[in-house]
Coordinates of C-alpha atoms (C1' of nucleotides) in Angstrom, one line a residue:
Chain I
X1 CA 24.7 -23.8 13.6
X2 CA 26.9 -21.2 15.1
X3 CA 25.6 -18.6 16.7
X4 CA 26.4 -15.0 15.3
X5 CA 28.4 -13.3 17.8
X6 CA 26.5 -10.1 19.3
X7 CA 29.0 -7.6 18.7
X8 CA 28.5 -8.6 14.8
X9 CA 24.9 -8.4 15.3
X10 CA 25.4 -4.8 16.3
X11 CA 27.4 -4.0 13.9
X12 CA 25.6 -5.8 11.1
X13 CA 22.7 -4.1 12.4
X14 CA 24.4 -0.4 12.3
X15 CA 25.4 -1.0 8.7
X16 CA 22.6 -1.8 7.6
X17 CA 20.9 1.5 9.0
X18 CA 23.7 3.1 7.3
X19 CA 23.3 1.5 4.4
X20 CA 19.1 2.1 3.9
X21 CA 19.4 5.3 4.7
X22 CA 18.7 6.1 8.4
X23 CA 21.7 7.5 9.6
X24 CA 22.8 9.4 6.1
X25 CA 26.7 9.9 5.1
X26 CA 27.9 12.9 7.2
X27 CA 25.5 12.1 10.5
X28 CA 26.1 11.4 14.1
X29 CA 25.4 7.7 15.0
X30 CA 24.1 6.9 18.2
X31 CA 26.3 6.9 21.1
X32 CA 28.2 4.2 22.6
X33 CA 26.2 4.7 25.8
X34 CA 23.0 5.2 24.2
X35 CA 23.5 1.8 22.0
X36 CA 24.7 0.1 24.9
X37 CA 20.8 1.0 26.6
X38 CA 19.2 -0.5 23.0
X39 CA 21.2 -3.4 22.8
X40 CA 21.1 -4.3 26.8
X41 CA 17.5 -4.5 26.1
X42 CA 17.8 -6.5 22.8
X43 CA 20.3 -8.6 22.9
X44 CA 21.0 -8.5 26.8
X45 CA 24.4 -6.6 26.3
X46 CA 26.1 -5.5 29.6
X47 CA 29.5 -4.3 28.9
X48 CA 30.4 -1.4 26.9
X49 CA 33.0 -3.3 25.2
X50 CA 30.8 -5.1 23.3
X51 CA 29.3 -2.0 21.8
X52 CA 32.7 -0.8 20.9
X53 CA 33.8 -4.3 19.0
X54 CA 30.6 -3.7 17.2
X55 CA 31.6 -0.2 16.4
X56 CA 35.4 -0.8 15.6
X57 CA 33.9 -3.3 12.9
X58 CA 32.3 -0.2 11.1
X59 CA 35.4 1.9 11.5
X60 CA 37.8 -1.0 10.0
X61 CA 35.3 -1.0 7.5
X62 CA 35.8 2.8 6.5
X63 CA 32.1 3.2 7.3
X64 CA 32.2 5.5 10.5
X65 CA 34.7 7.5 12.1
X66 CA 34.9 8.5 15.4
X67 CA 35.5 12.0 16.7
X68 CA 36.4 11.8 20.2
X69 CA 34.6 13.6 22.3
X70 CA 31.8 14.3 19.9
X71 CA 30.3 10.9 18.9
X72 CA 30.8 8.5 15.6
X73 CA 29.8 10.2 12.4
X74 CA 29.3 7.8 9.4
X75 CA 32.0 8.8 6.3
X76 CA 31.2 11.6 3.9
X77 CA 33.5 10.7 0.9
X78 CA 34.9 13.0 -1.8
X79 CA 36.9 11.9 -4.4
X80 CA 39.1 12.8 -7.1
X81 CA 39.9 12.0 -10.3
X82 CA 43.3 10.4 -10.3
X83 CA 44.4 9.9 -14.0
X84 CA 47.4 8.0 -14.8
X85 CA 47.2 8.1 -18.6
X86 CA 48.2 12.0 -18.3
X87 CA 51.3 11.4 -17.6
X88 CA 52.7 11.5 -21.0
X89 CA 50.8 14.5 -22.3
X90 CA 52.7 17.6 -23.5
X91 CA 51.5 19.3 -20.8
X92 CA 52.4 19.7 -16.9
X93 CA 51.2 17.4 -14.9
X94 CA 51.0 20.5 -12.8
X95 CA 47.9 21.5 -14.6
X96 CA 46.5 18.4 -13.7
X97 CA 45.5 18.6 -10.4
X98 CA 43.8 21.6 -11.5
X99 CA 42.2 20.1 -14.3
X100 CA 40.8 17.0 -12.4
X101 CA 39.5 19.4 -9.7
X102 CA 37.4 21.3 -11.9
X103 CA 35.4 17.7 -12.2
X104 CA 34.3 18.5 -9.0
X105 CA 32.7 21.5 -7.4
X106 CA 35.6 24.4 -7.8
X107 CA 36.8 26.7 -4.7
X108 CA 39.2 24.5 -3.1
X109 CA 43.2 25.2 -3.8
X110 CA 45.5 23.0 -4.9
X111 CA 49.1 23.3 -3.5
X112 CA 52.5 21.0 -3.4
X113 CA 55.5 20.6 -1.5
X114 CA 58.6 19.9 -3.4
X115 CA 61.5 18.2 -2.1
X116 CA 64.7 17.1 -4.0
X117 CA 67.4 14.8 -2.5
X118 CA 70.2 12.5 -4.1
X119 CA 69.1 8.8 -2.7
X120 CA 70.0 5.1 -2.2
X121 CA 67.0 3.8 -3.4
X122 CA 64.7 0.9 -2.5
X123 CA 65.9 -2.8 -4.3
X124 CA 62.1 -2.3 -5.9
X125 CA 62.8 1.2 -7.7
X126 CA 66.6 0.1 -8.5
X127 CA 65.0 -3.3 -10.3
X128 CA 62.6 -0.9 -12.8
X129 CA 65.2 1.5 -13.4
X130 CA 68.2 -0.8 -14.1
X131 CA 70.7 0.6 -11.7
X132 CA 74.3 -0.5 -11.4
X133 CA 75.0 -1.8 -7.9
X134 CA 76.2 1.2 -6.1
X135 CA 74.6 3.8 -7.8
X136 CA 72.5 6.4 -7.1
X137 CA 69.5 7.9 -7.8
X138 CA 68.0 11.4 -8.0
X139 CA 64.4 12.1 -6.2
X140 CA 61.8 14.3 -6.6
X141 CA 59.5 13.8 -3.6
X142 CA 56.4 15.6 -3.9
X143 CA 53.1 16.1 -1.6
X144 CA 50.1 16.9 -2.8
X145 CA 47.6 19.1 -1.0
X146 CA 43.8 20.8 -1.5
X147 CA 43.3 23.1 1.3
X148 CA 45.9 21.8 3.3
X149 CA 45.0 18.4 3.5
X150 CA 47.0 15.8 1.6
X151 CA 45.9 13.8 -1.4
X152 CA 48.4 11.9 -2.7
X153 CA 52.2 11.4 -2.5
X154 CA 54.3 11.4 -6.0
X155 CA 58.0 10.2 -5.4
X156 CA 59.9 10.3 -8.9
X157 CA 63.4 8.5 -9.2
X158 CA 66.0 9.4 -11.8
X159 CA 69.3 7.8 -13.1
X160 CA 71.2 10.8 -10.9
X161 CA 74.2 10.7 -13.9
X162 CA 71.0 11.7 -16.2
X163 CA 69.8 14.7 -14.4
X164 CA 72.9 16.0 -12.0
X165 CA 72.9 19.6 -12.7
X166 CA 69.6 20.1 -14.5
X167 CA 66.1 21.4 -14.1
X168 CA 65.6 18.1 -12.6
X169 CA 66.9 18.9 -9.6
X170 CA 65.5 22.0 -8.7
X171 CA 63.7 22.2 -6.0
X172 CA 60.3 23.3 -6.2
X173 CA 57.6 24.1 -9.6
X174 CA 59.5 23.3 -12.7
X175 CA 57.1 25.3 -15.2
X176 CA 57.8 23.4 -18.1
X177 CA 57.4 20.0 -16.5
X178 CA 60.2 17.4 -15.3
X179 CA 59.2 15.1 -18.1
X180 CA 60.1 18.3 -20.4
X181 CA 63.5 18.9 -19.0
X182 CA 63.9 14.2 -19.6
X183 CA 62.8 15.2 -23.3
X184 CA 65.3 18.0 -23.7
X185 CA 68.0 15.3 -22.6
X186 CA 67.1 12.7 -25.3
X187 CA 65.2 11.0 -23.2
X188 CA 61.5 11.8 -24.5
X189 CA 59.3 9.2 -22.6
X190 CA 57.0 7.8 -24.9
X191 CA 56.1 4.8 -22.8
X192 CA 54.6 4.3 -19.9
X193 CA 54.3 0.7 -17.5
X194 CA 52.0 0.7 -15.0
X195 CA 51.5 -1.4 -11.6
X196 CA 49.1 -0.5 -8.7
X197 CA 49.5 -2.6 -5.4
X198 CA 46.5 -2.5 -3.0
X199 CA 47.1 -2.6 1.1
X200 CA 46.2 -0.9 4.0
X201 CA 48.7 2.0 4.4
X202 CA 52.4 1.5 7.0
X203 CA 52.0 4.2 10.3
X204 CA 54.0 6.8 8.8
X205 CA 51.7 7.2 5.6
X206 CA 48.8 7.3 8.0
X207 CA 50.3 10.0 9.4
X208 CA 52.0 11.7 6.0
X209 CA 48.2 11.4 4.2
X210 CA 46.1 12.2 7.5
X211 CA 44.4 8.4 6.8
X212 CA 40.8 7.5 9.1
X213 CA 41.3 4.1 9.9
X214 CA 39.0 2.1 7.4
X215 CA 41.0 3.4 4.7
X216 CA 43.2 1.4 2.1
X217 CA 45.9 2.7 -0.3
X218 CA 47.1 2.2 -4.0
X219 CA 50.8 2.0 -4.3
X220 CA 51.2 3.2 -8.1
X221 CA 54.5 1.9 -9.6
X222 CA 54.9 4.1 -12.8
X223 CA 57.8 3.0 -15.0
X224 CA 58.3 5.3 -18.3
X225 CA 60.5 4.3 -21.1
X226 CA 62.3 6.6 -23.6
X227 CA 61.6 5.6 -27.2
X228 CA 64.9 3.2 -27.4
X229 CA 63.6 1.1 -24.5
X230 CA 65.4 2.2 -21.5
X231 CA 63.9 2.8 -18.5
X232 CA 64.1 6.8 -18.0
X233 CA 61.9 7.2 -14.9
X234 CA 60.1 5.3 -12.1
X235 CA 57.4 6.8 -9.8
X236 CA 56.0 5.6 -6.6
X237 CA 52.3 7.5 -6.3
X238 CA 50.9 6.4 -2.9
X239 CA 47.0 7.1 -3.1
X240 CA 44.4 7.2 -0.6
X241 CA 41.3 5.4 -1.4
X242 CA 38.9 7.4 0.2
X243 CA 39.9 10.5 -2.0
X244 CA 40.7 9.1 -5.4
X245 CA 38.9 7.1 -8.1
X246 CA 41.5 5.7 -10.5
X247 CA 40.5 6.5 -14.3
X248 CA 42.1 5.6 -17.4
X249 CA 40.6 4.6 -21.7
X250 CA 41.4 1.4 -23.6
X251 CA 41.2 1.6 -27.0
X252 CA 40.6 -1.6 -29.8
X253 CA 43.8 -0.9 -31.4
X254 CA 45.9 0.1 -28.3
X255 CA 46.4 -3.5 -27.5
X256 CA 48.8 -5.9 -27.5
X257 CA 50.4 -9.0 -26.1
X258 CA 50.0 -8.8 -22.7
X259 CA 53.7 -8.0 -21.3
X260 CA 55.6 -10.1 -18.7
X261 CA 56.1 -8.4 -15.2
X262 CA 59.9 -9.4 -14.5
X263 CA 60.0 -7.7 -11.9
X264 CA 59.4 -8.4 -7.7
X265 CA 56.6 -6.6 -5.7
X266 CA 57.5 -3.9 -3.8
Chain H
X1 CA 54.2 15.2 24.4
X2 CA 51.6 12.6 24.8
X3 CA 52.8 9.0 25.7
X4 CA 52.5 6.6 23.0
X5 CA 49.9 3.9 24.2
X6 CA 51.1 0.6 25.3
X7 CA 49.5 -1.2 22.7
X8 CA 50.7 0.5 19.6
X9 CA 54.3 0.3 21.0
X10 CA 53.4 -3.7 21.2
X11 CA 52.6 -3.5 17.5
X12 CA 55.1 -0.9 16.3
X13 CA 57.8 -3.6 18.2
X14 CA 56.2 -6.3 16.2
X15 CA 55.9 -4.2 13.0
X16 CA 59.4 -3.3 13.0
X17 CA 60.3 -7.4 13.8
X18 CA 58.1 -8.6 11.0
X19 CA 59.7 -6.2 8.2
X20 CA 63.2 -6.6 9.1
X21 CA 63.0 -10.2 9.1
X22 CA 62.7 -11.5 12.6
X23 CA 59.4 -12.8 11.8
X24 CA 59.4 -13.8 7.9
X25 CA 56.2 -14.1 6.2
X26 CA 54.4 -17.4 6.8
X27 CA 56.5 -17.7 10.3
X28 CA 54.2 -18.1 13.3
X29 CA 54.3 -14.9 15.9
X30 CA 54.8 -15.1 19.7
X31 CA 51.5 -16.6 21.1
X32 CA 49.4 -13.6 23.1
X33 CA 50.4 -15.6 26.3
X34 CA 54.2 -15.4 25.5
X35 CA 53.7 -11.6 24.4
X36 CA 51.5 -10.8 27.9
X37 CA 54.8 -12.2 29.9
X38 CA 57.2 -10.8 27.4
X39 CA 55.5 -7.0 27.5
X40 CA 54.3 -7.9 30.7
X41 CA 58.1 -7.1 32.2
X42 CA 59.0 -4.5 29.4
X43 CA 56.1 -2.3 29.7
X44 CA 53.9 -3.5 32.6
X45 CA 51.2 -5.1 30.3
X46 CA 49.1 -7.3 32.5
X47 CA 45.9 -7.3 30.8
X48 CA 45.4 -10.1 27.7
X49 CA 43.2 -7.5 26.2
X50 CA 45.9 -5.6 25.9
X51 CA 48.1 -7.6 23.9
X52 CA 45.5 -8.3 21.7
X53 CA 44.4 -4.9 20.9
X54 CA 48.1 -4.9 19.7
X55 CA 47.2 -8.2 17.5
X56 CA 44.5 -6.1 16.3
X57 CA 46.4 -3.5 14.2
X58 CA 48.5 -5.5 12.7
X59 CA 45.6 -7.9 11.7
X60 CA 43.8 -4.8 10.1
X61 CA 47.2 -3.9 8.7
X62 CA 46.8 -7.1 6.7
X63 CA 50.2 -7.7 8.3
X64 CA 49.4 -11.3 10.2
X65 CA 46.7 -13.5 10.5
X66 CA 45.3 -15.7 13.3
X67 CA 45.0 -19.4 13.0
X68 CA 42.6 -20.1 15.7
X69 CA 43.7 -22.2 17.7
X70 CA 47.5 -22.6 16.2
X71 CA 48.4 -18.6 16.8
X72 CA 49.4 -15.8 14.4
X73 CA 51.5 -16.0 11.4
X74 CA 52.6 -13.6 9.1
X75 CA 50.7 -13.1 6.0
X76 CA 52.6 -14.4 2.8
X77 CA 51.1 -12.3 -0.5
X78 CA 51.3 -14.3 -3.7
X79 CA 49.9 -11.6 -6.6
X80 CA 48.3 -12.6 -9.8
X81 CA 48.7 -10.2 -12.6
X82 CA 45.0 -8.5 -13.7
X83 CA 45.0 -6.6 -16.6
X84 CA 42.1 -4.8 -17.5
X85 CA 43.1 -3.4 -21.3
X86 CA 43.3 -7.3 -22.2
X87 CA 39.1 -7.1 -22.0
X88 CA 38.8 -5.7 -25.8
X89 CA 41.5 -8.0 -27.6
X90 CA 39.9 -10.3 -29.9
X91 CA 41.2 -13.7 -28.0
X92 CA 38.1 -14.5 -25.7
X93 CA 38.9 -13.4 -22.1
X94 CA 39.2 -16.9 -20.7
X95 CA 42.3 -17.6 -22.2
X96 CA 43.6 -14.3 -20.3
X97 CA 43.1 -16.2 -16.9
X98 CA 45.7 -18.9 -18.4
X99 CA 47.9 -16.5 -19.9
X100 CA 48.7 -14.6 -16.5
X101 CA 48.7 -17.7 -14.6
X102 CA 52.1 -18.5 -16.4
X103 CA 53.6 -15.5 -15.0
X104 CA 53.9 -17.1 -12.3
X105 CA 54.4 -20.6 -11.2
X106 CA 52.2 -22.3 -12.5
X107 CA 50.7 -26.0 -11.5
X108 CA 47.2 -23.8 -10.3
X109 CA 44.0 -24.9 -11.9
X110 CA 41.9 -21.8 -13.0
X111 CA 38.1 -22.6 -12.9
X112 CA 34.9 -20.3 -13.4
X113 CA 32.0 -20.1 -12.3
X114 CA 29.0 -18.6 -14.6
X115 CA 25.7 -17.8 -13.7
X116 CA 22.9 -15.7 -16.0
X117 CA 19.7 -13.9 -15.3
X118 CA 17.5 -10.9 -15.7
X119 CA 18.2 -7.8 -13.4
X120 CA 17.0 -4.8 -12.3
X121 CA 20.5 -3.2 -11.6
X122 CA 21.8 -0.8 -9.2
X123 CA 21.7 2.5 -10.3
X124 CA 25.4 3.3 -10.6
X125 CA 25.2 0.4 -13.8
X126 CA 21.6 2.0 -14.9
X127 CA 23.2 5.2 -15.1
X128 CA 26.7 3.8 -16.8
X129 CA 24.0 1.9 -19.7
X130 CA 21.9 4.3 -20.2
X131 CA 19.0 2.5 -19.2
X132 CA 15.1 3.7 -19.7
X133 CA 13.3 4.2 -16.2
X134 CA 12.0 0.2 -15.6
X135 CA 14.0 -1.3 -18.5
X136 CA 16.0 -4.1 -17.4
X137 CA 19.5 -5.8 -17.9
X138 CA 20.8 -9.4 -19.0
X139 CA 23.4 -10.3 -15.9
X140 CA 26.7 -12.9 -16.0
X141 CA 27.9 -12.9 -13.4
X142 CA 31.3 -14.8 -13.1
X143 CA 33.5 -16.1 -10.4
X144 CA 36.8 -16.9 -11.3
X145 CA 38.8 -19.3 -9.0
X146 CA 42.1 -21.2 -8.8
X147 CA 42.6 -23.9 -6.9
X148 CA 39.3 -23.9 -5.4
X149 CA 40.1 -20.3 -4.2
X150 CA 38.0 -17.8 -5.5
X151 CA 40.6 -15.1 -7.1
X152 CA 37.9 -12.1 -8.3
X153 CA 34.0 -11.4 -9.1
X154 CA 33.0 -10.5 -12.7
X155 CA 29.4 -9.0 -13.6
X156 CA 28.7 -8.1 -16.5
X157 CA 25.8 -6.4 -17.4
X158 CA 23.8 -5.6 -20.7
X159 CA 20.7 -4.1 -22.1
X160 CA 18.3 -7.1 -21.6
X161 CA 16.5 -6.1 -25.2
X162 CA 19.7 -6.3 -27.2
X163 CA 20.8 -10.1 -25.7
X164 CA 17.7 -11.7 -25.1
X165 CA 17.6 -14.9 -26.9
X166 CA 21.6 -14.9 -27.7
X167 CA 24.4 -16.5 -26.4
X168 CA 25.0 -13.7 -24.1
X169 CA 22.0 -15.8 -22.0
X170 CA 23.9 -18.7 -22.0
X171 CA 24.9 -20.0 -18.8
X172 CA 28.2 -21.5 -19.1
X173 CA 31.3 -21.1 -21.1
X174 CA 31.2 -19.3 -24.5
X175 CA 34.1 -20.2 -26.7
X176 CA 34.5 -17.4 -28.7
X177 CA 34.2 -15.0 -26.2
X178 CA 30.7 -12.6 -25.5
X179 CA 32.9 -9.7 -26.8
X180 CA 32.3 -11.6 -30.1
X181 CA 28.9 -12.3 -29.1
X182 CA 28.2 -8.2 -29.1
X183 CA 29.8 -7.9 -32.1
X184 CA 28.3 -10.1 -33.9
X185 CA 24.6 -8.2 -32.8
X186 CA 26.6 -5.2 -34.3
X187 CA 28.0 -4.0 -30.9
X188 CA 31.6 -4.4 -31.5
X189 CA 33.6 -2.9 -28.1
X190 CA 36.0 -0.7 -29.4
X191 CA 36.3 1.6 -26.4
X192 CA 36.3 1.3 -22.5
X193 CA 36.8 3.4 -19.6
X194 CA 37.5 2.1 -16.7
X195 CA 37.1 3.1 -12.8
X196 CA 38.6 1.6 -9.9
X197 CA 36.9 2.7 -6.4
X198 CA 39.5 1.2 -3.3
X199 CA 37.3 0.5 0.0
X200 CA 37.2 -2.6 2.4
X201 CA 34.9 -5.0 1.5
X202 CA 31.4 -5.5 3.0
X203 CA 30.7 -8.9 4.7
X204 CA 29.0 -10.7 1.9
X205 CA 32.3 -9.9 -0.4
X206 CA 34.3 -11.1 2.6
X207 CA 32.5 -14.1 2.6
X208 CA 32.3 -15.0 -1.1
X209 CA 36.2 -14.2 -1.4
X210 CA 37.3 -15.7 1.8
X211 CA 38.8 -12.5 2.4
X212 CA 41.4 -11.7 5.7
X213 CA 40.8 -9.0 8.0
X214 CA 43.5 -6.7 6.4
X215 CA 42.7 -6.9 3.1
X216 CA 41.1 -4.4 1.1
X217 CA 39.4 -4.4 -2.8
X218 CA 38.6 -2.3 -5.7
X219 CA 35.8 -2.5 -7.4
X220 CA 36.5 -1.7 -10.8
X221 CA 33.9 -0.6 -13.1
X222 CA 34.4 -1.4 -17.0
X223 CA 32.1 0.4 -19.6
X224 CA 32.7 -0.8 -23.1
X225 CA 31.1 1.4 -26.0
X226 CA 30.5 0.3 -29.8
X227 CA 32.3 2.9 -32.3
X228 CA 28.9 4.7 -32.5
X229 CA 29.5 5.5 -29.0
X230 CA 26.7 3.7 -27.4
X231 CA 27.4 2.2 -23.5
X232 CA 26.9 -1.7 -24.5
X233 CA 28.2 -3.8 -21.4
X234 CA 29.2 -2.7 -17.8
X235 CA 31.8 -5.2 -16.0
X236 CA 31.9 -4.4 -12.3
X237 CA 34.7 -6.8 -11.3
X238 CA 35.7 -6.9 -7.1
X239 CA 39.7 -7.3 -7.1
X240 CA 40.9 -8.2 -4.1
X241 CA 44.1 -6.4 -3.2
X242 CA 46.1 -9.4 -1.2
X243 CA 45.9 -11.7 -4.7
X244 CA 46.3 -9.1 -7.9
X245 CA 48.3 -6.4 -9.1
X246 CA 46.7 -4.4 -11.4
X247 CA 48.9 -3.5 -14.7
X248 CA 48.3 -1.6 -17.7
X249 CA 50.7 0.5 -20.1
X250 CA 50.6 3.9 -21.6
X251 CA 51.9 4.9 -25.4
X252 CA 52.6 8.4 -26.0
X253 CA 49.7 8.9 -28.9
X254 CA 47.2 7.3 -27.2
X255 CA 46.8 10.6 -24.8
X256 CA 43.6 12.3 -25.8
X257 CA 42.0 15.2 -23.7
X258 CA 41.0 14.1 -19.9
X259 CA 37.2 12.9 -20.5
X260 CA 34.7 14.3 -17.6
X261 CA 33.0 11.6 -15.6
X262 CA 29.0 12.1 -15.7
X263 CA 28.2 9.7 -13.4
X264 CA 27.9 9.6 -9.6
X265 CA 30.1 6.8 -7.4
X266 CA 29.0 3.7 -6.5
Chain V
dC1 C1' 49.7 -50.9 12.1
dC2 C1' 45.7 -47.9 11.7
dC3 C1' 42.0 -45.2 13.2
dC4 C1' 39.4 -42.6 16.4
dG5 C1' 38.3 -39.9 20.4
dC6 C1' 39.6 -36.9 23.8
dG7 C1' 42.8 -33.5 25.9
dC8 C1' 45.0 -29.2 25.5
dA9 C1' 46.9 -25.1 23.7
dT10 C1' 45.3 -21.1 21.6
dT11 C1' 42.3 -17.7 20.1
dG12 C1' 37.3 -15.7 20.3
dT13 C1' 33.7 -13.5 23.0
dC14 C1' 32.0 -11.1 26.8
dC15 C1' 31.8 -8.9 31.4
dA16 C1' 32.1 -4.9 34.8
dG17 C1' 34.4 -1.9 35.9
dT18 C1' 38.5 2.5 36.4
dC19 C1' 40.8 6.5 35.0
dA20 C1' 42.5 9.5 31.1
dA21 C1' 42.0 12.7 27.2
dT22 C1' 39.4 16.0 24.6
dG23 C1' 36.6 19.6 22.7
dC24 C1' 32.4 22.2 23.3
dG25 C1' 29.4 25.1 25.6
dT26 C1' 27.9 27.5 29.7
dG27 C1' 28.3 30.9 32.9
dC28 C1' 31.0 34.0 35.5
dG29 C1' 34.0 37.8 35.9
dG30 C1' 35.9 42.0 34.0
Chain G
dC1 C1' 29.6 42.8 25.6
dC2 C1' 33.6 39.9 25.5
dG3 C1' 36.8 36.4 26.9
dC4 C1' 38.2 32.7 29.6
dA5 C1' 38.0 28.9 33.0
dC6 C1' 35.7 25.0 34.3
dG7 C1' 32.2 21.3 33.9
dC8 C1' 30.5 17.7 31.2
dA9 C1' 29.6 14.4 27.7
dT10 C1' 32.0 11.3 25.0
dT11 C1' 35.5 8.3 23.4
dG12 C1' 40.3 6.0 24.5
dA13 C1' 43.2 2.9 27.2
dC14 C1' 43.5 -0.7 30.3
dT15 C1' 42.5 -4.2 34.0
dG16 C1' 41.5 -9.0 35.4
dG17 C1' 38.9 -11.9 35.1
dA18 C1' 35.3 -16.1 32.8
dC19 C1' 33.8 -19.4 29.5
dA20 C1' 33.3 -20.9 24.5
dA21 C1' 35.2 -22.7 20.2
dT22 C1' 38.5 -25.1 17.5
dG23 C1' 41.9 -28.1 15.3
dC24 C1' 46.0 -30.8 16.1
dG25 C1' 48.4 -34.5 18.3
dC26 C1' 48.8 -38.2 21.2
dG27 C1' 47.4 -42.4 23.2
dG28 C1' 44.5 -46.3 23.5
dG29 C1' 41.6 -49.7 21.3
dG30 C1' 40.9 -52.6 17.4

DNA sequence: CCCCGCGCATTGTCCAGTCAATGCGTGCGG
DNA sequence: CCGCACGCATTGACTGGACAATGCGCGGGG
C-alpha cells in the first residue's frame, strides 16, 4: 500500500510512549536533537524538520507543548467543572465558581473582570434576543480568572430599553446577581435554551484565554426566557477545553418534544 | 516590540479575507504558488515552506482544507442538532436521528451501524458502573452515519450479568428501543448525568470519522441510573464538532444542588 | 460518440542548512 | 555572600531546493 510517512511514524511512535506511560503527563520529552540521533538511526532521518512535523502533530493534538528554550513537556490537564444548569438557581452565579472549585483541590482564588458597555450586537445574539433593526443592546462582559489565569469568558446581552439605568449596568460584582436585578423587572427567567458550538478558538481568544495550541473551545449560546416566552437574556460563554468538563442531569420527566432550533449558527 | 512572523501575517491576511467574504466558504483559496509570488513582493516570502506554514494554521484552525491536488478551499460547516436529554424519552432513540434530520434539509439517508460483544472496559466506564474487580460489560457499540458519512460514535456499555441472554446482546436494530430493554429487566433509566470532555481527536477517531485537520470532538459520557439509584448503562458517544451542535434546555424547578463528580477523567 | 490513458497542476514529504529568540545556570566581580 | 552578565542549550523562523503522490481533464483510439 502506501507507505506511512516518517514524520507520522515519529509521531505515532511518541504518542504511543505517551500514551503507555513512558513519558508521564507533566515530563520533558526527548529533544528535537536527541530524537533526530534515534530516528537517523531508525528510520534514516536527516533533517531536523522531519522531527519537528512529527512533533507539531502532538502539539496540534493537545498532547505536548513546547517551552522554548526548555524542551517539549507532554500536557498536565486540570479541569473544572463548568455547570450550565446553574444558571437559573436563586443564587449568584458568583458563588459558583467557588462552588465548582471546591470539587477540586482548594487554594487557588477565583477572580473576575467586569466590564459594561452599550453595543451593536452580532446578527447571531440580535436573532435570539429579538431585536428591532437598529437597536441596541446592553453588555456585561466578564473574564474569568483562578490565579490569574483565565478560564472562561461570559458575555451577557440585554434588551438595553430593559436594563438602562439599573443594577444591570453597573460595572463590576452585582451581590444579588444580574438575573436578580431581570427578576425585580418582571422578567424572572425561568427558562433556559442552550447551544454549544465546538471549533478551534479565532487569534484573539487565543490570546484573551492564554490557549496552548492543541486546544479547542465551546462557544456556549445561552438563551433564557421569562415565564411569558420572551427572550430576556442571551449569553455567549467561550470555554476552553483543556480546563472545563461540561456537566449537566436529565431527569425522566424533564422531557419533552424536542424543540426546533430557528435560529442560524453563529 | 517583536516583529510579527511572516507567516502568521500570511494567515492573519487570509483570515481576515476568508471572514469578510473575499473567500466564501466552499470557494477555492489562492494556490501556494500564487500566494509565494503574491507575498513573495509584499513581504519578501521566497521560500514555499513558508507559505505553507501559513496554510498550516488556518488548516488547524479548521478554517480551509486542502484538496490534494485541486488546492485549498474554505471549509463549509453544515450542523446537525444532538441532543442528549432526548436519550431517556420513551420513543426509541432511533427515531431521534430522523427527528433532527428534519431540522434541516432533509433528502439525507441516516443509517447505523451496530455491533455487540463482551468487554473488559476502560476504567473510566468501570469506575462510572460500578464494576466488581474482573467483572465484565455487555458492549453496542453504534455508528451512526448519513449519507455514507459517519456523523458520531455511540458505546454503550452495561453490566454483562444483568443483559446476558437479552436483547440488549442483539446485534442489530431493536425496535422498541434498549431503554425499554432495561426496563423491562427492572432497570428503568430515570436519571442521567452527562459529561462532555472537548480535545482533538486521536488518529484512529480521525480515521473512523473521516475527520479534517481542524476539527475537534467531545466525548461525551452518559450514565443513566434506575430510580433506586444504581449506574445501569454508560454511553460514551465521540461528537464531532464540524457536524453537531449540542442543545439542551433548562426549566427553573429542575435546579437541584450542584452534584460532586467522584470519578477521575477519561 | 464514448472510453481510456497519460500529462500536468497542485499539494505532500523530506533534505541540509542559517540565523534569531529565549530562559536558565554558571561564574565572576563587588 | 549576593547580584548580574554572559554563555549555552533549545526551540522558532526561514531558505531553496528535490522528488513523490494524486486526481482531473484533454486528446487520441476504438
Amino acid at each position: 500500500m502506501k507507505p506511512t510517512p516518517v514524520y507520522q511514524q515519529i509521531a505515532d511512535d511518541l504518542r504511543r510512549q505517551i500514551s503507555d506511560g513512558t513519558f508521564p503527563p507533566g515530563s520533558q520529552m526527548p529533544t528535537e536533537a536527541e530524537l533526530l540521533e534515534k530516528y537517523g538511526e531508525l528510520h534514516g532521518v536527516r533533517s531536523r524538520q522531519t522531527i519537528r512535523q512529527g512533533l507539531g502533530v502532538l502539539v496540534h493534538e493537545g498532547l505536548i507543548e513546547a517551552r522554548r528554550p526548555k524542551g517539549y513537556f507532554v500536557i498536565q490537564r486540570k479541569r473544572l467543572v463548568y455547570r450550565p444548569q446553574a444558571e437559573l438557581r436563586q443564587k449568584p452565579p458568583e458563588v459558583d465558581i467557588f462552588t465548582n472549585l471546591v470539587q477540586e483541590e482548594d487554594g487557588r482564588t477565583p477572580s473576575q473582570e467586569i466590564e459594561v458597555s452599550i453595543v451593536d450586537p452580532t446578527p447571531a445574539i440580535r436573532e435570539r434576543l429579538g431585536l428591532e433593526p437598529g437597536e441596541l443592546a446592553a453588555a456585561r462582559r466578564r473574564v474569568r480568572k483562578l490565579d490569574d489565569v483565565p478560564y472562561n469568558l461570559n458575555d451577557s446581552y440585554v434588551r438595553l430599553s430593559l436594563v438602562q439605568g439599573t443594577d444591570f449596568m453597573h460595572p463590576g460584582d452585582v451581590a444579588r446577581g444580574t438575573n436578580a436585578v431581570l427578576g425585580e423587572l418582571g422578567h424572572e427567567l425561568v427558562y433556559g435554551f442552550h447551544e454549544f458550538y465546538l471549533r478551534m478558538p479565532m487569534p484573539d481568544e487565543v490570546q484573551r484565554l492564554q490557549l496552548g495550541a492543541g486546544v479547542p473551545v465551546a462557544e456556549h449560546l445561552s438563551t433564557t426566557f421569562d415565564s411569558e416566552g420572551n427572550a430576556v437574556q442571551v449569553t455567549v460563554n467561550l470555554i476552553p477545553g483543556d480546563r472545563h468538563v461540561i456537566v449537566f442531569e436529565t431527569h425522566r420527566e424533564a422531557g419533552t418534544d424536542a424543540p426546533r432550533i430557528p435560529w442560524g449558527n453563529p
